Coordinates of C-alpha atoms and ligand atoms in Angstrom, one line a residue:
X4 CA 0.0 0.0 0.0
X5 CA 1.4 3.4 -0.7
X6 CA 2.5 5.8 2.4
X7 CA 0.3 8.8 2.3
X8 CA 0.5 11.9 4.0
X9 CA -2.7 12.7 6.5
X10 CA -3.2 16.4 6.3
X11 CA -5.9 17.8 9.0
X12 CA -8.3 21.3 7.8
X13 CA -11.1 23.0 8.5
X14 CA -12.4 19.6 10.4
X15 CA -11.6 18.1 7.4
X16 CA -8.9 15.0 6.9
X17 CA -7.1 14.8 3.4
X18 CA -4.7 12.1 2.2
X19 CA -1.8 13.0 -0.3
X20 CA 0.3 10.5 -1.9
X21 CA 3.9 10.4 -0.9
X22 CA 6.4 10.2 -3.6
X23 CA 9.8 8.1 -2.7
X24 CA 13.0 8.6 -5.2
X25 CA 15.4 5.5 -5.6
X26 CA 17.8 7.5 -2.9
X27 CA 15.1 7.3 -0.6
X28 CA 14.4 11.2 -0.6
X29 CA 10.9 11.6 0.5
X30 CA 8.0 14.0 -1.1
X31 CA 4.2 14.6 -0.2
X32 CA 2.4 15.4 -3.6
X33 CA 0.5 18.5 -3.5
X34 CA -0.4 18.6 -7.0
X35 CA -4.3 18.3 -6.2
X36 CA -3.8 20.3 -3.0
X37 CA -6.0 23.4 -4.5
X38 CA -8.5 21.4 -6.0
X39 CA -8.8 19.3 -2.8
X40 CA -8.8 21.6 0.0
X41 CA -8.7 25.6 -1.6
X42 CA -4.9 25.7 0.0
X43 CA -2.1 26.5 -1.5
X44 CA 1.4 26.2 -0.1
X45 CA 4.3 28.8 0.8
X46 CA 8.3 28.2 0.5
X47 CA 10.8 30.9 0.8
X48 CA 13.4 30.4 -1.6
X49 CA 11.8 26.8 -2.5
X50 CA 14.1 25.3 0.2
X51 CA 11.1 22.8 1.0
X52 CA 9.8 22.3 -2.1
X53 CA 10.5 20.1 -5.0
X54 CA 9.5 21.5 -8.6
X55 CA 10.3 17.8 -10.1
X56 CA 12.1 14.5 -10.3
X57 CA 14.7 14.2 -12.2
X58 CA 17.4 11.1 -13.0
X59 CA 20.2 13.1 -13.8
X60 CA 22.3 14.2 -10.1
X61 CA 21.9 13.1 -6.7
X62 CA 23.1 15.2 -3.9
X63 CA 22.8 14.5 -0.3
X64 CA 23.7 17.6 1.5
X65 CA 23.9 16.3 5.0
X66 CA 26.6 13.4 3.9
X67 CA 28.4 15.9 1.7
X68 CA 28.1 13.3 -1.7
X69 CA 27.7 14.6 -5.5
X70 CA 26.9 11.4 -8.2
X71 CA 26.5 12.3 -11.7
X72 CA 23.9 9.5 -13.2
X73 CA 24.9 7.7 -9.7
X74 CA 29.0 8.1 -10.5
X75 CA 30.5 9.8 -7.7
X76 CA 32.0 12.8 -8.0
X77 CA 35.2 11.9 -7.0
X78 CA 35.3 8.8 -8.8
X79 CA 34.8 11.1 -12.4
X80 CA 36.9 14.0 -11.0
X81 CA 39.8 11.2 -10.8
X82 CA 39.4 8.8 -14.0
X83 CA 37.1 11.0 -16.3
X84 CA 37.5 14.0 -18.8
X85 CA 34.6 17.2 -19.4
X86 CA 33.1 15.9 -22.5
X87 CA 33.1 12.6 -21.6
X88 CA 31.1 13.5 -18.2
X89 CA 29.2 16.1 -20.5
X90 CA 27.7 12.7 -22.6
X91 CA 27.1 10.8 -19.4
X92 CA 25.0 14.1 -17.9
X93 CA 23.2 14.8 -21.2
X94 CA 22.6 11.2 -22.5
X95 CA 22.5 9.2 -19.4
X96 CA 25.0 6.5 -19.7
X97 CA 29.6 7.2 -20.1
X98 CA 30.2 6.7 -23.7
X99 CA 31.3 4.1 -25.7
X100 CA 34.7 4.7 -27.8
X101 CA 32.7 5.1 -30.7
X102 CA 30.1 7.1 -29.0
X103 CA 33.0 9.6 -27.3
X104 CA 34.3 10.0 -31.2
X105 CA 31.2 11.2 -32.8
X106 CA 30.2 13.4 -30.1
X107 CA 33.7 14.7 -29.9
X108 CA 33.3 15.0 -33.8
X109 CA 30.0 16.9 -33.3
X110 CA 31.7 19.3 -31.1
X111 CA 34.6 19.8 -33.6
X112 CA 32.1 20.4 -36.5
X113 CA 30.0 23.2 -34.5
X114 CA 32.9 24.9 -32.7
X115 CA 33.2 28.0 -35.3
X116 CA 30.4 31.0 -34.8
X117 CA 28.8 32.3 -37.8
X118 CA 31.2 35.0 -39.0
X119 CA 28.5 37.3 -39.3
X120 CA 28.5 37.3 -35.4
X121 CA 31.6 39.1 -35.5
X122 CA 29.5 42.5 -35.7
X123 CA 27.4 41.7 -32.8
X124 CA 31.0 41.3 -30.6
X125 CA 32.0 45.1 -32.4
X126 CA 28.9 46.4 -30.9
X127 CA 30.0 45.8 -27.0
X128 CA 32.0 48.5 -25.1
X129 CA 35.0 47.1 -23.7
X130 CA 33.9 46.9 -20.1
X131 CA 30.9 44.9 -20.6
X132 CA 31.0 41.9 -18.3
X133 CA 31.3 38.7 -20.6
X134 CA 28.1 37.1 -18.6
X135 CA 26.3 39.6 -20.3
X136 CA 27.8 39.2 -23.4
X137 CA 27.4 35.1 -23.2
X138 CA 23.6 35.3 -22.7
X139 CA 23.3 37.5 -25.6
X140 CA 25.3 36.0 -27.8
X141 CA 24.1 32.4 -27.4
X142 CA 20.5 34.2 -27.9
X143 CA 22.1 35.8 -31.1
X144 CA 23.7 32.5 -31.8
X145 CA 19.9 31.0 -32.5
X146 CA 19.1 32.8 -34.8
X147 CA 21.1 31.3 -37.5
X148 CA 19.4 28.0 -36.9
X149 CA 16.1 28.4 -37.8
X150 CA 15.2 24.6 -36.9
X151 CA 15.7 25.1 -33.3
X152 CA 12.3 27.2 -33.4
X153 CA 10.7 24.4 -35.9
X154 CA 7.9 21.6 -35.1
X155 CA 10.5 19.1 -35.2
X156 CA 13.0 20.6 -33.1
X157 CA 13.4 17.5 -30.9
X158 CA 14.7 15.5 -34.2
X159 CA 17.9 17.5 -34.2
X160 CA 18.6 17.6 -30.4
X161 CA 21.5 16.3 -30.3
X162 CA 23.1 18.7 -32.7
X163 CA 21.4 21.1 -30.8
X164 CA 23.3 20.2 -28.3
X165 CA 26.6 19.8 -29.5
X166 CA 26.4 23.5 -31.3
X167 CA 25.4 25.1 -27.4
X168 CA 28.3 23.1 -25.7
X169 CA 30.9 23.8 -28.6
X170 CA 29.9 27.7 -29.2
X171 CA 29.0 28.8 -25.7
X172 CA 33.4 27.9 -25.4
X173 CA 33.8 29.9 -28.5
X174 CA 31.7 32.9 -27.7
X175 CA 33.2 33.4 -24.5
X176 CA 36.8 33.5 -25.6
X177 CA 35.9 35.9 -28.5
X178 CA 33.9 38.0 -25.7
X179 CA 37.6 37.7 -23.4
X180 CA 39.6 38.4 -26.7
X181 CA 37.0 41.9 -27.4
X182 CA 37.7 42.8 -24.6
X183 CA 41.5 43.1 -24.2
X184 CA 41.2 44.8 -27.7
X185 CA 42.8 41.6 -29.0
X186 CA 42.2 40.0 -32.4
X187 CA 39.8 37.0 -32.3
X188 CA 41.8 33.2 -32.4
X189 CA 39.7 30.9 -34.4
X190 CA 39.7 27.1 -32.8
X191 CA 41.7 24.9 -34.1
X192 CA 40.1 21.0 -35.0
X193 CA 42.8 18.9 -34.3
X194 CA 42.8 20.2 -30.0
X195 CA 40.4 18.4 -27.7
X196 CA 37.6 20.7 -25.9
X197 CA 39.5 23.0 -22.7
X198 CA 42.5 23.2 -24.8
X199 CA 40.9 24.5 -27.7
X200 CA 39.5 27.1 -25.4
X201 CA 42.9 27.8 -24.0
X202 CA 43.7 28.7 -27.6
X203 CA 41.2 30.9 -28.5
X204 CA 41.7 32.6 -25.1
X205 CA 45.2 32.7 -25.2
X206 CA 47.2 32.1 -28.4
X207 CA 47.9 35.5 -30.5
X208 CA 48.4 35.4 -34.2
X209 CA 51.8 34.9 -34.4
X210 CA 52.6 32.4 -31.6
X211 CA 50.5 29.3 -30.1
X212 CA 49.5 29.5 -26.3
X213 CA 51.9 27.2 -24.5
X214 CA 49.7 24.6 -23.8
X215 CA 51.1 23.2 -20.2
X216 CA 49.3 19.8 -19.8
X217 CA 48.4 20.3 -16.1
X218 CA 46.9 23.7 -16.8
X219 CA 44.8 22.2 -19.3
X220 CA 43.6 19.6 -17.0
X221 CA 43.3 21.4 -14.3
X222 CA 40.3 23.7 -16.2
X223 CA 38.9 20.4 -17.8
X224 CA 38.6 19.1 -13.7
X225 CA 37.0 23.0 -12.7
X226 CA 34.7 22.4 -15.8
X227 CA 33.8 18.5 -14.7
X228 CA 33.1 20.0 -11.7
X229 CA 30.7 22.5 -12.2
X230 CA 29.0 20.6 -14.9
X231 CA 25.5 19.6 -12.9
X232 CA 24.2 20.0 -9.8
X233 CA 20.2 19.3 -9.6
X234 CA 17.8 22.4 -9.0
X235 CA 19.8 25.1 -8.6
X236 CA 18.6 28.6 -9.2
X237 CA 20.3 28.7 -13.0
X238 CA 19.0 25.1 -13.4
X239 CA 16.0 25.8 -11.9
X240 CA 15.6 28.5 -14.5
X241 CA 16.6 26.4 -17.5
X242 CA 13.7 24.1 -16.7
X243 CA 11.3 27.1 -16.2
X244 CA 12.0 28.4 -19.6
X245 CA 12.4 25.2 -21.2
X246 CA 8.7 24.3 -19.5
X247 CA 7.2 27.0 -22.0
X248 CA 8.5 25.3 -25.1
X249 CA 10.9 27.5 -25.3
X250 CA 14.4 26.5 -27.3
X251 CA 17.6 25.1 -26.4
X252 CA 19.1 28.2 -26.8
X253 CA 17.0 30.4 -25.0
X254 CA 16.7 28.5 -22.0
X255 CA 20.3 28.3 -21.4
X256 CA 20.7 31.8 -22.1
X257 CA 18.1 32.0 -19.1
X258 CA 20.4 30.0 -17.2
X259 CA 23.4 32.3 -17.8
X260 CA 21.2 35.2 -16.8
X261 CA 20.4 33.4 -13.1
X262 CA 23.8 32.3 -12.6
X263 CA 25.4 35.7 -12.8
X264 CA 24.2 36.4 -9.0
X265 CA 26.9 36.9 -6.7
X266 CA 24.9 34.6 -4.2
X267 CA 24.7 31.7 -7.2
X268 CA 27.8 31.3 -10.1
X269 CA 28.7 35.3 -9.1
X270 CA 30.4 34.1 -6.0
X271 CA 33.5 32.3 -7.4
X272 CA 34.5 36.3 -9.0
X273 CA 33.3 37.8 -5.8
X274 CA 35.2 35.4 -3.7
X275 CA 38.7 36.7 -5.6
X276 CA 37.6 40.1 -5.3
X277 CA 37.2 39.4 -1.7
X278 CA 40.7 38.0 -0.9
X279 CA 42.1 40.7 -2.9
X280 CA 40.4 43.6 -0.6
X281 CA 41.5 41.2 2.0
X282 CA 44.7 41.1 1.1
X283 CA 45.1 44.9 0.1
X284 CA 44.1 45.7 3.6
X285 CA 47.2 43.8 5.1
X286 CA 44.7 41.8 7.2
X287 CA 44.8 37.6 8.0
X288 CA 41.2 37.6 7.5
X289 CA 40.1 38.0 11.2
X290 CA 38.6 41.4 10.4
X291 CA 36.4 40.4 7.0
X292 CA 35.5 37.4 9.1
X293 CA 34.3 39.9 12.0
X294 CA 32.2 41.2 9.3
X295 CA 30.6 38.2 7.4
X296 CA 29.0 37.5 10.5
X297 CA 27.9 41.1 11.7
X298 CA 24.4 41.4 10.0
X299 CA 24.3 45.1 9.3
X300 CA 27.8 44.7 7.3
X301 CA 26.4 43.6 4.3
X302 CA 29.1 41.0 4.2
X303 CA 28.8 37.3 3.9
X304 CA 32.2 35.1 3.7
X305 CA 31.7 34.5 0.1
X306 CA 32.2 30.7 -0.9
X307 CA 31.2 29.8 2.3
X308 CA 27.6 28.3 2.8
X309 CA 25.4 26.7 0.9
X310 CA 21.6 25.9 0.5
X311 CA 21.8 22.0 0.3
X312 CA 25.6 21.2 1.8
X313 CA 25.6 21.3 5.4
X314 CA 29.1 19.7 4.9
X315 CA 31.6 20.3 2.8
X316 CA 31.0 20.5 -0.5
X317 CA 32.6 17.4 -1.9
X318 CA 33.7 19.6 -5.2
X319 CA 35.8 22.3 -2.6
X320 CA 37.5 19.6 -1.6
X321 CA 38.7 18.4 -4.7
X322 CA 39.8 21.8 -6.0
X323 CA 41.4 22.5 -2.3
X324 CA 43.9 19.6 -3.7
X325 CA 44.4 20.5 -7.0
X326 CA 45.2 24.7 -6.0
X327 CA 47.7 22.8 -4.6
X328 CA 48.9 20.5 -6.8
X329 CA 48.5 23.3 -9.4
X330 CA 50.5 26.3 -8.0
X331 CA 53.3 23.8 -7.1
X332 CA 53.4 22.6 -10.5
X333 CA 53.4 25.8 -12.0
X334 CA 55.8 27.3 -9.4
X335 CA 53.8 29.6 -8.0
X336 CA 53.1 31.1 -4.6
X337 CA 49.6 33.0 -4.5
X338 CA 49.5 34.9 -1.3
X339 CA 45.7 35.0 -1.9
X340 CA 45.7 30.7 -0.9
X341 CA 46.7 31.6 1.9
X342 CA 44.7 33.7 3.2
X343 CA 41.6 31.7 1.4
X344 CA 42.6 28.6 3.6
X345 CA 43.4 31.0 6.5
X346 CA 39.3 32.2 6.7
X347 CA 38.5 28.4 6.1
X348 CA 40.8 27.3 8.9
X349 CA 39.3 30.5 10.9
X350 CA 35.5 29.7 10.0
X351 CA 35.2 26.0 10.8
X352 CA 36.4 26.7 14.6
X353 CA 34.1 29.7 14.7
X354 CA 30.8 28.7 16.5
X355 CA 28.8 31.2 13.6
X356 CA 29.8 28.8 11.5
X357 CA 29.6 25.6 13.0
X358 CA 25.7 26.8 14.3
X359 CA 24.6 27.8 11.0
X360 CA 26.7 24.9 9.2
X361 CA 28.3 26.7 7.1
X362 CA 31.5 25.1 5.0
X363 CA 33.2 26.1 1.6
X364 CA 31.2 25.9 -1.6
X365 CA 32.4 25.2 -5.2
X366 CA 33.3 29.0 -5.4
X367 CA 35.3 29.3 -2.1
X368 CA 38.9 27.8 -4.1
X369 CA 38.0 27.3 -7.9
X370 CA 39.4 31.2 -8.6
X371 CA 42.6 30.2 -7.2
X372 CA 42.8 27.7 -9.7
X373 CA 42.1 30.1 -12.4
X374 CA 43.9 33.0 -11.8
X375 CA 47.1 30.8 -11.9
X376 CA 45.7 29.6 -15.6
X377 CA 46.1 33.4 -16.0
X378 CA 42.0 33.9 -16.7
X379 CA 40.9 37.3 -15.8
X380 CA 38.4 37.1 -12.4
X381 CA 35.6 39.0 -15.0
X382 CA 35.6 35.6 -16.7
X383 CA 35.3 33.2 -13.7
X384 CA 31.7 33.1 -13.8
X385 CA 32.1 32.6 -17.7
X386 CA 34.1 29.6 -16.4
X387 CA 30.8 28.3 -14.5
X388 CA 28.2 28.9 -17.2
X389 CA 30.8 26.9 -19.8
X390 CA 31.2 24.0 -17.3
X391 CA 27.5 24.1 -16.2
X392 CA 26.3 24.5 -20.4
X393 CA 25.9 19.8 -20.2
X394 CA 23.7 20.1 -16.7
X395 CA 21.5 22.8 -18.3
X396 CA 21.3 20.7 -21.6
X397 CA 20.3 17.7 -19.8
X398 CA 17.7 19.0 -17.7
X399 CA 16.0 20.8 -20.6
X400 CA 16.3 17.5 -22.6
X401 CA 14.4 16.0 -19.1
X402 CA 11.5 18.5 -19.6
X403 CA 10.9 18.2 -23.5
X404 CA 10.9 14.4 -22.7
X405 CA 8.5 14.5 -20.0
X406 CA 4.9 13.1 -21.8
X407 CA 2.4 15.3 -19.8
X408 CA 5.1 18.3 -18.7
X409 CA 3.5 21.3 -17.9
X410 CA 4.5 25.5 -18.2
X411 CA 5.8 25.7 -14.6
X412 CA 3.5 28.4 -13.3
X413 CA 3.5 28.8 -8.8
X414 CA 0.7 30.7 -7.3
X415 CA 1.3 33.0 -4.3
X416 CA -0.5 34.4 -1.6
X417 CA -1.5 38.1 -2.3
X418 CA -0.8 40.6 -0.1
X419 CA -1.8 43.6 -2.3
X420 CA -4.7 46.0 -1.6
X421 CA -8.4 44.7 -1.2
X422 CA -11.3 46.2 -4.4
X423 CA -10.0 49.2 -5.6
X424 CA -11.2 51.9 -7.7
X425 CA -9.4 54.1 -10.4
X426 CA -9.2 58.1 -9.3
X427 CA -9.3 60.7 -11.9
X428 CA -5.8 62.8 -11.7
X429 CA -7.9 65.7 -10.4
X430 CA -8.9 64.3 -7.1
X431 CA -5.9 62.9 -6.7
X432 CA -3.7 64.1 -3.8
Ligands
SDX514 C1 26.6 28.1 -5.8 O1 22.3 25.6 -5.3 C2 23.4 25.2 -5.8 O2 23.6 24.0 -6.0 C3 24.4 26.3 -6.1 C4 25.8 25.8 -6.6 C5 25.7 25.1 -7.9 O3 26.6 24.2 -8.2 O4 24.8 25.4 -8.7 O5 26.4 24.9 -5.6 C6 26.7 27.0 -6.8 O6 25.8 29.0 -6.0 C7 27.3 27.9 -4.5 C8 27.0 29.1 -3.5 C9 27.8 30.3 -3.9 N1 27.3 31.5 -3.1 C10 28.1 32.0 -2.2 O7 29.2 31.5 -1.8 C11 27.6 33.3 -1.6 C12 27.7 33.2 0.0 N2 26.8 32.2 0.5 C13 25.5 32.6 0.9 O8 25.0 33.8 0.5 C14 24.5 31.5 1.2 O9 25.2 30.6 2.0 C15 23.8 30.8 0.0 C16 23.2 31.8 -0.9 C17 24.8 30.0 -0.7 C18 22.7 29.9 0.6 O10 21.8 30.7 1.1 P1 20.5 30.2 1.9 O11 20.4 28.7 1.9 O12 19.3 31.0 1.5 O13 20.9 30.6 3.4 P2 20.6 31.9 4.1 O14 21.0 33.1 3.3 O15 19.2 31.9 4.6 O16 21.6 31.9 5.4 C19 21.3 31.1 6.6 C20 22.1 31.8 7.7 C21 21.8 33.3 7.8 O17 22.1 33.7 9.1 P3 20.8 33.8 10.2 O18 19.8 34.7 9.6 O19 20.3 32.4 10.3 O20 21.5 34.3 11.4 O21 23.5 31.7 7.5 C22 24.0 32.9 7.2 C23 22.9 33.9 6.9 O22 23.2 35.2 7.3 N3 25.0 32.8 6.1 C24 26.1 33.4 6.0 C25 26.7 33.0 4.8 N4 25.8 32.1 4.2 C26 24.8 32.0 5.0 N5 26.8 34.3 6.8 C27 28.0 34.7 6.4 N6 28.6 34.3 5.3 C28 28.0 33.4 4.5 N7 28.6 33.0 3.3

């Protein structure tokens, strides 16, 4: 017999279905709710409230564990490569050899922009901040595929998806190259994925970018990392869009949009910018600690905290060991790791902390890692959005598939004014 939930009103006793997923996380479904009992519900920030299942990334915040299609984290951080992780997010299953080559092929293919995009790049100042270039350029990027917006868009998803993952790569290196005033590096075929972007970042007309292997694979791990990670707010918003019938390229561009916050994706550039203050002040980090947990400072301890980890984020950790591993390879000494692991150290004794369970995030250490690469901290977030591009794929691919999905729609409780009347501007006071 199925476990239901008993739900007492108005003398009145209701029954709703629970829901049970194959990790054993438990749901009451209110889908009839209104219909049943005139109720709606209420969740700040949706921290209690499902908006769907999904088969694509299990987290369990209390035990600190991250499995893509049920692969631990670690396990794919250690043995497994971005696009190869991308496949196993967007198609459900690692690829085969054959399978790796044609997707890898696909990427290859769909990894120039349309040269006519060139003008669009022209017509940004300088300064713009490449998040806001990257949503409107993959928006602009749409329109030269005119069967994304056709009646058998779904036929052609998997191009679809290769073009987004290859040119969201290539649009944000042109957008870094714009810039820096520098002249755009077209990919070159025979490099894999993150070294290809490396190129085009890096490489200037008349001399390759020194490829050094373990910065390479040091961005392909930051890019594994980052590449799902359930309902979160830019995922969350992927499927929203996606729920309207929206296209591919739309709904990531959505997704960019969301993750720009400084409390979502925006933290990883707003952590560097806070270790740099941090730093310029001269102090260890006691002071901006001080801070973070004063209220009326308007400071948080960026990286730190998150809405589903009340551990340590198991991604942190990994890219706690490879700053290190990193900078020692590269002979480098960032003064700014040492503070970073100084406020950690700091933090996780501090009873604010420890109360309110708050640990380091994705964001807190991932900077580190690219400033060494030499990427600029306006492009971190960039960085994100690029490693994020297979989550967002796969969970719009989950909402197209979906037989009976609906337009995601909540309702609210309305606090406005009662009837109210229109005054003429005369009698107005
Ligand atoms: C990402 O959802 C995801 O999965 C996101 C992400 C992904 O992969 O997609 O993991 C990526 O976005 C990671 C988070 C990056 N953001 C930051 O590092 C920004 C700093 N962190 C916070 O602003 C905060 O922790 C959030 C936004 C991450 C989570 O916010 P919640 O769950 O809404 O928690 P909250 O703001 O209600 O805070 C609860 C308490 C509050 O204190 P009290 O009112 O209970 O006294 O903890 C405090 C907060 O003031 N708090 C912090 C803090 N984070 C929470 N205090 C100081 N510094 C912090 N960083």
């Amino acid at each position: 017999m199925d476990k239901t939930a008993e739900l007492k009103l108005d003398g009145k006793t209701y029954q709703l279905p629970v829901v049970v997923g194959t990790e054993q996380e438990r749901a009451i479904d209110i889908s009839n709710l209104r219909n049943e009992t005139g109720y709606i519900t209420l969740d700040d920030g949706y921290a209690n409230t499902g908006s769907c299942q999904s088969s694509i990334t299990f987290i369990d915040g209390e035990r600190g564990i991250l499995r893509y299609r049920g692969i631990p984290i670690e396990e794919l951080a250690e043995k497994s490569t971005f696009i190869e992780v991308a496949h196993l997010i967007i198609f459900g299953h690692l690829p085969t050899s054959a399978e790796l080559r044609r997707f890898s092929d696909l990427l290859t293919e769909n990894e120039l922009l349309n040269e006519a995009m060139k003008h669009h790049f022209e017509g940004f100042p300088t300064q713009a901040h490449p998040m806001a270039i990257l949503s409107s350029m993959i928006n602009a990027a749409s329109c030269f595929y005119p069967e994304l917006f056709g009646p058998d868009s779904r036929n052609t998803f998997v191009v679809q998806a290769a073009r987004l993952l290859s040119k969201v790569r290539t649009i944000a290196a042109y957008a870094y190259r714009m810039s820096r005033g520098l002249p755009i590096i077209y990919p070159k075929p025979d490099l894999k994925y993150t070294a290809n972007f490396l190129h085009m970042m890096f490489s200037l007309p008349y001399q390759e970018y020194d490829l050094k292997p373990e910065a390479v694979k040091a961005l392909d791990l930051i890019f594994l990392l980052h590449a799902d990670h359930e309902q979160n707010c830019s995922t969350a918003t992927v499927r929203m869009v996606a729920s309207s019938r929206a296209n591919l390229f739309a709904s990531a561009a959505a997704g960019v949009c969301a993750l720009w916050g400084p409390l979502h994706g925006g933290a990883n550039q707003a952590v560097l910018e806070m270790l740099e203050a941090i730093h310029r002040e001269g102090d260890d980090g006691s002071k901006f600690i001080a801070a973070a947990k004063d209220k009326n400072s308007g400071k948080r301890l960026m990286g730190f905290g998150h809405r589903v980890y009340k551990n340590y984020d198991p991604r942190a950790k990994i890219i706690k060991r490879v700053c290190d591993q990193l900078l020692e390879k590269l002979h480098i000494t960032d003064p700014l790791l040492d503070i970073a692991k100084h406020l950690e150290e700091v933090a996780l004794k501090d009873p604010y902390f420890i109360e309110r369970k708050l640990y380091p995030n994705v964001d807190f250490y991932s900077g580190i890692i690219m400033r060494a690469i030499g990427i600029p901290v306006e492009m971190f977030t960039v960085i994100f959005a690029i490693g994020r591009m297979p989550g967002w794929i796969a969970n719009y691919k989950e909402v197209m598939e979906q037989p009976h999905s609906r337009i995601y729609r909540p309702r609210q409780v309305y606090t406005g004014p009662t009837l109210n009347h229109y005054t003429p501007i005369k009698e107005r006071k």
